[in-house]
Coordinates of N, CA and C in Angstrom, one line a residue:
X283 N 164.8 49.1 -128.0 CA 163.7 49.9 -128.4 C 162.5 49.7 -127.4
X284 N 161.9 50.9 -126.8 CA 160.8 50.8 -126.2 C 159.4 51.1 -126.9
X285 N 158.6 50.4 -126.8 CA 157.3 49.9 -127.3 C 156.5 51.3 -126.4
X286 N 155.7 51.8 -126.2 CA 154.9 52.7 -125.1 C 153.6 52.0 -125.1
X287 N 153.0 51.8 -126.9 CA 151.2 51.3 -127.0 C 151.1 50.5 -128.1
X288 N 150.2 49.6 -128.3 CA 149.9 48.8 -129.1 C 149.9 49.0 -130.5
X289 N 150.0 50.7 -130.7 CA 150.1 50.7 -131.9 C 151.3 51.7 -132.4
X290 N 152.6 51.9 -131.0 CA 153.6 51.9 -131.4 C 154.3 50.5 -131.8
X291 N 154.3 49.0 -131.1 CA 154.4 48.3 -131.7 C 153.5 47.9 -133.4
X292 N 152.6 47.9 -133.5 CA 152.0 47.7 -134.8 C 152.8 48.7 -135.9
X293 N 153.1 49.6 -135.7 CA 153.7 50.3 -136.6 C 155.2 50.0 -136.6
X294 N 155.7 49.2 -135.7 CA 157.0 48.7 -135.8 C 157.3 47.4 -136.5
X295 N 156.0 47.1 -136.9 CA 155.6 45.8 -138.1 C 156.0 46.5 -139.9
X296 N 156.7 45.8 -140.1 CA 156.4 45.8 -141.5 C 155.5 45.9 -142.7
X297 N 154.7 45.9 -143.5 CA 153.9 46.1 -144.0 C 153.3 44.7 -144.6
X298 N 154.1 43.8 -144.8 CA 154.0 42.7 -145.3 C 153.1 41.8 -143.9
X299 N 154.2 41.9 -142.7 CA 153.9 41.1 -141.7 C 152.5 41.5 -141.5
X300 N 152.3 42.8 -141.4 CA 150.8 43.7 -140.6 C 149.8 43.2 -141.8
X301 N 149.8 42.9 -142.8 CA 148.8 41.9 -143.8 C 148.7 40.7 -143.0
X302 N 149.6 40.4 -143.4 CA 149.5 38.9 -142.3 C 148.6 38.9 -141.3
X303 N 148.9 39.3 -140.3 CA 148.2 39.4 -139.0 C 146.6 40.3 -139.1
X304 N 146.3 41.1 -140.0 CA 145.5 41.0 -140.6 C 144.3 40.3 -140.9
X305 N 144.9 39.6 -142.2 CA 144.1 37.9 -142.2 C 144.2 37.3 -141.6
X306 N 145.0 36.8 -140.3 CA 144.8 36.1 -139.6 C 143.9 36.5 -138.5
X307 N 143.5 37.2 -138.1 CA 142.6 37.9 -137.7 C 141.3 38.2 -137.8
X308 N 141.3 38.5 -139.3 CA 139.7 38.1 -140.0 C 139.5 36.3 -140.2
X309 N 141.0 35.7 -140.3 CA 140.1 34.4 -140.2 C 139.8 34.2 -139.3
X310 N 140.6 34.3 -138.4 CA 139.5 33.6 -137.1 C 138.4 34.1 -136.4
X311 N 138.2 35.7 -137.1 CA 136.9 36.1 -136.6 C 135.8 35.5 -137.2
X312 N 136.2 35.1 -139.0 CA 135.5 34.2 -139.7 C 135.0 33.1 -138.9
X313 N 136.2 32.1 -138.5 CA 135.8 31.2 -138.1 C 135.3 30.9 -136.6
X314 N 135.5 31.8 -136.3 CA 134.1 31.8 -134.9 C 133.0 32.3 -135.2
X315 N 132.8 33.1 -136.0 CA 131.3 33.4 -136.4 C 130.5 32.6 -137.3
X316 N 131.2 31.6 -137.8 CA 130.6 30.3 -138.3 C 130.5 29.1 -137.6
X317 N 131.6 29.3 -137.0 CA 131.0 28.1 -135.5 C 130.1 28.2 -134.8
X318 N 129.7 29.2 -134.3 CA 128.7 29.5 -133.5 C 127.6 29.7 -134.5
X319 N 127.5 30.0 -135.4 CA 126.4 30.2 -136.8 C 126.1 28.4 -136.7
X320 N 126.7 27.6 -136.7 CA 126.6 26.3 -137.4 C 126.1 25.9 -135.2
X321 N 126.5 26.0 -134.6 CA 125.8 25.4 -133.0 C 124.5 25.6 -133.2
X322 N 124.1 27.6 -133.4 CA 123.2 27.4 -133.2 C 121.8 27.2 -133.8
X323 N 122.2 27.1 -135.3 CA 121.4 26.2 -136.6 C 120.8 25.0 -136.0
X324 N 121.7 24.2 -135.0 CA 121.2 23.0 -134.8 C 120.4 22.7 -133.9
X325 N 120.0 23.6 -132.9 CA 119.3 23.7 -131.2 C 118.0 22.8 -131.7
X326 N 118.1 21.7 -130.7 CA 116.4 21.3 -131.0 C 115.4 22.3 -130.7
X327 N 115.6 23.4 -130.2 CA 114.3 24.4 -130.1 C 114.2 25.3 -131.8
X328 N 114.8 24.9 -132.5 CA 114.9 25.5 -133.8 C 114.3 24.5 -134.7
X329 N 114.4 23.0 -134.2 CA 113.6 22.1 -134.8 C 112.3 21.8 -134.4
X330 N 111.2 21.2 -135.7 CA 109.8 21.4 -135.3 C 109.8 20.0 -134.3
X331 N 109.1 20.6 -133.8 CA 108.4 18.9 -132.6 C 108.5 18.1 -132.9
X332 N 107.7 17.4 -134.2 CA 107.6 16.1 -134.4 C 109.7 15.6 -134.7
X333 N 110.3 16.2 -134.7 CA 111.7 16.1 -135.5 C 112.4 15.8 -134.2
X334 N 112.1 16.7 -132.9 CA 112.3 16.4 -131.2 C 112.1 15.2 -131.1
X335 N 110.9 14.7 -131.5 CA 110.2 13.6 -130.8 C 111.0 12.1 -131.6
X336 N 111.9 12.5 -132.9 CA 112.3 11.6 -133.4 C 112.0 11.1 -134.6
X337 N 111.0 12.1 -135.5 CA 110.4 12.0 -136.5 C 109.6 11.0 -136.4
X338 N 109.0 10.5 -137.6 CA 107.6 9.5 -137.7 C 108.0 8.4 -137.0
X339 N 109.1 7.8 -137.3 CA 109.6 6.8 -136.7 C 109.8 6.5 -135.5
X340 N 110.2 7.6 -134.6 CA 110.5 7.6 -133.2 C 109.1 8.0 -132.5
X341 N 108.6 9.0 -133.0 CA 106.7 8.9 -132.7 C 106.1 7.3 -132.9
X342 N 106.4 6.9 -133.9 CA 105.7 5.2 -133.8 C 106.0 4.3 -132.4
X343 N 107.5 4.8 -132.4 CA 108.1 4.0 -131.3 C 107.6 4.3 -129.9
X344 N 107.2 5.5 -129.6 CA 107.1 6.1 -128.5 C 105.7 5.6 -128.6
X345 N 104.7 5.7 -129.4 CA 103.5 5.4 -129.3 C 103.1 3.8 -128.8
X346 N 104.0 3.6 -129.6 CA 103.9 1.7 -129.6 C 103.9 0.9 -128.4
X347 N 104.9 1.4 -127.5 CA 105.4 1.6 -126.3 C 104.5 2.1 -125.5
X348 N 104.2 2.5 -124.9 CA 103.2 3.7 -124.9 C 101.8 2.9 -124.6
X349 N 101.3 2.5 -125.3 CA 99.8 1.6 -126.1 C 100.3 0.1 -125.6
X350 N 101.6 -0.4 -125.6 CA 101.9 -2.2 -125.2 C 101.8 -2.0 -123.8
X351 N 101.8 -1.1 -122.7 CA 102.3 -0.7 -121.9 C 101.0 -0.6 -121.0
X352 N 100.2 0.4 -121.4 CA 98.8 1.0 -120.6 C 97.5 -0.4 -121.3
X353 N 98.0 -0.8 -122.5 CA 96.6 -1.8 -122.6 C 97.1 -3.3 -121.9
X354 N 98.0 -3.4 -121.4 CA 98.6 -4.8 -120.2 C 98.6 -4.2 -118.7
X355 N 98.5 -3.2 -118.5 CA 98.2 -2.3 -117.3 C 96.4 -2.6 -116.5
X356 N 96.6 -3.4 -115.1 CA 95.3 -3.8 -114.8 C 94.7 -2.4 -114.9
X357 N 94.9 -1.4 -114.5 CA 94.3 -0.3 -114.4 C 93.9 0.4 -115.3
X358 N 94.7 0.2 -116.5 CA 93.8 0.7 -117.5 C 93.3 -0.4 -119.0
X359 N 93.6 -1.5 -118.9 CA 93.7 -2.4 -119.9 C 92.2 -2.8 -120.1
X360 N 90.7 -2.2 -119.4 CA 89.3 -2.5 -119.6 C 89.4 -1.6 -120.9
X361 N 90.0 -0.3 -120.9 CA 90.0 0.4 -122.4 C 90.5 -0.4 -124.0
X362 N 91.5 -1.2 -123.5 CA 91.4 -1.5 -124.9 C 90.8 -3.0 -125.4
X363 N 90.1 -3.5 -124.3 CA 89.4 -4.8 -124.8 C 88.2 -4.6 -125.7
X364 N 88.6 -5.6 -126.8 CA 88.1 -5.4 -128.4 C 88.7 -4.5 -129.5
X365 N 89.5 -4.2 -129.2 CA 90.6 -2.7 -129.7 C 91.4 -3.5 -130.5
X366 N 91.6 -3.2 -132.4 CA 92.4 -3.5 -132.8 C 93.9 -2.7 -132.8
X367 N 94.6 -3.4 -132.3 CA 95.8 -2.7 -131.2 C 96.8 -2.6 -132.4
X368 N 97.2 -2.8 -134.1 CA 97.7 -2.6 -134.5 C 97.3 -1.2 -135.5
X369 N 96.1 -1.4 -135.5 CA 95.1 0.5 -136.1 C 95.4 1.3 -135.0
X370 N 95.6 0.7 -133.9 CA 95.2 1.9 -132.9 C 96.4 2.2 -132.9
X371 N 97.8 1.6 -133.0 CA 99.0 2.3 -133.0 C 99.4 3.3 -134.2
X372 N 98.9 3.2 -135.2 CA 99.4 3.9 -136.1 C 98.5 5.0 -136.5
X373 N 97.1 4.9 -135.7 CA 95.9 5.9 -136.0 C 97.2 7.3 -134.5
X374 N 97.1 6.6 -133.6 CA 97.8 7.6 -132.3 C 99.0 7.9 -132.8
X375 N 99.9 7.3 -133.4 CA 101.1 8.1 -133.9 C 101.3 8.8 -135.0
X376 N 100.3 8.8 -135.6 CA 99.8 9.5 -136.8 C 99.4 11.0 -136.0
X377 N 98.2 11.0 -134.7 CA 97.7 11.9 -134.2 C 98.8 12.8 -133.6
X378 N 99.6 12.0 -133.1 CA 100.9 12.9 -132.2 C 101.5 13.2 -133.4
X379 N 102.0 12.9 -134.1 CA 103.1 13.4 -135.0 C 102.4 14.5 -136.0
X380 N 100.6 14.8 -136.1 CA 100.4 15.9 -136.5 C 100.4 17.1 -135.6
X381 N 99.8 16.5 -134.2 CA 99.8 17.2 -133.5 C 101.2 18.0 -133.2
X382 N 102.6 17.6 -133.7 CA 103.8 17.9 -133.0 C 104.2 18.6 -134.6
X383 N 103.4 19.0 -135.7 CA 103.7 19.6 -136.9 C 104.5 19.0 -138.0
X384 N 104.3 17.3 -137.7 CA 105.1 16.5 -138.4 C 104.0 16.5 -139.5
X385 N 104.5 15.5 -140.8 CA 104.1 15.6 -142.1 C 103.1 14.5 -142.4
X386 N 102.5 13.8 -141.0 CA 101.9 12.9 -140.7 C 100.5 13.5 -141.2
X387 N 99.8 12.5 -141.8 CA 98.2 12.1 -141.8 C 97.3 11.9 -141.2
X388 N 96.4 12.7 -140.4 CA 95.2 11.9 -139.4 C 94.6 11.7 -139.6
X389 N 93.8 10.3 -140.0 CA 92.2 10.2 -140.7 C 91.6 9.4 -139.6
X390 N 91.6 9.4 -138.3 CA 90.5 9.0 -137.5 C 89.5 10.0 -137.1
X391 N 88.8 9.8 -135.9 CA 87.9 10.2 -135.9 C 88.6 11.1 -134.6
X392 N 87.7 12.4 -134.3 CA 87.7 13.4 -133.3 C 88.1 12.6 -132.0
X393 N 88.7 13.2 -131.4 CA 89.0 12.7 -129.5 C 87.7 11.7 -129.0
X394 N 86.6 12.9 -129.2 CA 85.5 12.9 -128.2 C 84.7 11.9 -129.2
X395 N 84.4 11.6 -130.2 CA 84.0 10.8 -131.3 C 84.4 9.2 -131.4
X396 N 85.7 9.3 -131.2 CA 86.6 7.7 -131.2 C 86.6 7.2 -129.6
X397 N 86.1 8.2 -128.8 CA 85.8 7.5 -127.2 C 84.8 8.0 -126.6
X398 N 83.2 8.2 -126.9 CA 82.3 8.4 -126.5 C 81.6 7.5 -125.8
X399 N 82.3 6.2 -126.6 CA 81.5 5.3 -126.2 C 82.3 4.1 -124.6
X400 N 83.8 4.9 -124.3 CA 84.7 3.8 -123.8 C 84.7 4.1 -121.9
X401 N 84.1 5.1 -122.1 CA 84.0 5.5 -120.5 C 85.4 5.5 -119.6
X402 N 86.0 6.3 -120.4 CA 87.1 6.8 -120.1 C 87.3 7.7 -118.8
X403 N 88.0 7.0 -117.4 CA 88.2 7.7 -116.3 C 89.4 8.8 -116.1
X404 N 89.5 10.0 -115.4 CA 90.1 10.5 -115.1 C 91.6 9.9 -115.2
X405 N 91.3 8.8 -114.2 CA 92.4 7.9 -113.9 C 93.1 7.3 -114.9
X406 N 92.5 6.7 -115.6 CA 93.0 5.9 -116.7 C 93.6 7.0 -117.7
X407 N 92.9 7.9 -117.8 CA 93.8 9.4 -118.8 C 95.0 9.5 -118.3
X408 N 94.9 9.4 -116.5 CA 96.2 10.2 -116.1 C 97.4 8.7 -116.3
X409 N 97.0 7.7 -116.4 CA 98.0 6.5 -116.5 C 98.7 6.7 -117.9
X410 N 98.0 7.0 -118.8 CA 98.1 7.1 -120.2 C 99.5 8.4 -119.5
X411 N 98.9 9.2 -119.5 CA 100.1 10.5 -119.7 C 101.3 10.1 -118.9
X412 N 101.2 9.7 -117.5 CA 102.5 9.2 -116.9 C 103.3 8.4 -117.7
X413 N 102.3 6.9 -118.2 CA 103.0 6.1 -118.9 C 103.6 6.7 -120.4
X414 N 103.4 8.0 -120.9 CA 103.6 8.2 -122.0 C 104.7 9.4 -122.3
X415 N 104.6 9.9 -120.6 CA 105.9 10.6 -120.3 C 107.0 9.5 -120.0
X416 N 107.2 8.5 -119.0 CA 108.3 7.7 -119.1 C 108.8 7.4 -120.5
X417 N 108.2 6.7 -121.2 CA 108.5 7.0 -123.1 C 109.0 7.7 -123.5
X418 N 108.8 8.9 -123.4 CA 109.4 10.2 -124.2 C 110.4 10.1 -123.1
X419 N 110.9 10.1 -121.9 CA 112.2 10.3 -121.5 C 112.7 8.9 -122.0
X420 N 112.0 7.9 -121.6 CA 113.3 6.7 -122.4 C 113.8 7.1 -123.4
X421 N 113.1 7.5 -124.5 CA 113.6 8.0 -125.8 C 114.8 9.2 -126.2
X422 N 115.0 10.0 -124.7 CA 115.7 10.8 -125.0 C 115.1 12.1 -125.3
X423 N 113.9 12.1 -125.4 CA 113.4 13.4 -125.6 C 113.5 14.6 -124.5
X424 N 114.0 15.9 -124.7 CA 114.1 16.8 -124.2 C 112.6 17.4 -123.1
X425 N 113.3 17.4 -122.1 CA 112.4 18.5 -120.8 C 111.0 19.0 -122.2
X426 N 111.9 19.9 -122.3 CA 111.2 21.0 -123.4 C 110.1 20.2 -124.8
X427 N 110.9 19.6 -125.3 CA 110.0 18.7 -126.4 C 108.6 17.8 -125.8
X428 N 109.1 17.4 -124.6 CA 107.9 16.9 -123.8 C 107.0 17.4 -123.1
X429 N 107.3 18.6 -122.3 CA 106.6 19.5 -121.8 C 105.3 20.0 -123.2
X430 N 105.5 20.7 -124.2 CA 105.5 21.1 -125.4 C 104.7 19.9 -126.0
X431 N 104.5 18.2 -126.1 CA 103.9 17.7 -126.4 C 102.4 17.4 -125.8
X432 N 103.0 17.5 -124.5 CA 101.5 17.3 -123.6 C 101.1 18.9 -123.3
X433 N 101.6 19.6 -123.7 CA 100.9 21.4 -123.5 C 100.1 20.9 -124.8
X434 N 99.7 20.7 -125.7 CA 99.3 20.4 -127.1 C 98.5 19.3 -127.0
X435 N 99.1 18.0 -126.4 CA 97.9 17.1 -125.9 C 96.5 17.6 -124.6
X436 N 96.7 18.3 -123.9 CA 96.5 18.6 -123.3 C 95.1 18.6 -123.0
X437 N 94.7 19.8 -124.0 CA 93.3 19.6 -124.1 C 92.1 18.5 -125.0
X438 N 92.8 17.6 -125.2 CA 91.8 16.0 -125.8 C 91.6 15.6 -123.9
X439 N 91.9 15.9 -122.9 CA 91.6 15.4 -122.1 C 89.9 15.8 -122.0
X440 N 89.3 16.7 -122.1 CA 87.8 16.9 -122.4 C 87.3 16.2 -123.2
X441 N 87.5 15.6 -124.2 CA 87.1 14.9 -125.3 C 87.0 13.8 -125.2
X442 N 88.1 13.4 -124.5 CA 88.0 11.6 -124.0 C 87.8 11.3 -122.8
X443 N 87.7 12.2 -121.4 CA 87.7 11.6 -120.1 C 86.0 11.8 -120.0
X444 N 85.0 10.7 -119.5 CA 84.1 11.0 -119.3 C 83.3 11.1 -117.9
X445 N 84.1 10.5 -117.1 CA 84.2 10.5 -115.7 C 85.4 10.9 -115.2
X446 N 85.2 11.2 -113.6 CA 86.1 11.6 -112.8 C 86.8 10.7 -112.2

């Protein structure tokens, strides 16, 4: 028996079989359209920032890091002399993790208010952000979740730098 088209063979199916194949068919159209449904549910660009960054906890850690790092740093460590370094970690990761839409609390004071008085150089801002980008890549944070942190940090650099 010669076959010609795909649905001279299909008609040379049975009725029972051609169910069959059928469902088997719809399942696995099923089940690719829920695989891919379930990939792309999960994209960290579908998750909010602070959840990128590791939630409160991986924000503490990045911060912590971060703060042990730049205030032992000759170049910038005149900023945190007299600085209670255990407020100031949880006042800053409190600040990042609202800033990043987490469910965090900020009750310090404004950028430009909590450093009016610290004579904050250009330079020393820019140490902070280098040292706070190596962080977020140790941590595994995404290109994008980091870029996306400091686009949002961004502008506290008017508020705290008081010199060039």
């Amino acid at each position: 028996m010669t076959l010609s088209s795909p649905l001279a063979l299909w008609s040379s199916f049975g009725l029972e079989r051609r169910r069959h194949l059928q469902l088997a068919a719809i399942g696995l159209t099923v089940s690719w359209a829920l695989a891919v449904l379930l990939a792309c549910s999960t994209t960290n660009a579908q998750l909010a920032l602070y959840q990128q960054l590791g939630g409160p906890a991986g924000i503490a850690a990045i911060t912590d890091r971060t703060l042990d790092r730049v205030s032992t740093d000759p170049r910038s460590s005149r900023s945190f002399d007299g600085i209670k370094m255990a407020t100031l970690k949880k006042s800053l990761a409190a600040y990042i993790c609202k800033v990043a839409d987490g469910p965090c609390v900020y009750e310090g004071e404004t950028m430009a208010h909590a450093h009016a008085q610290s004579n904050i150089s250009g330079a020393e801002f820019d140490i902070m952000v280098t040292v706070l980008r190596e962080e977020l890549d140790r941590a595994g944070v995404s290109e994008a979740a980091k870029n996306e942190l400091l686009r949002r940090l961004a502008p506290t650099r008017r508020d705290i730098v008081v010199k060039s």
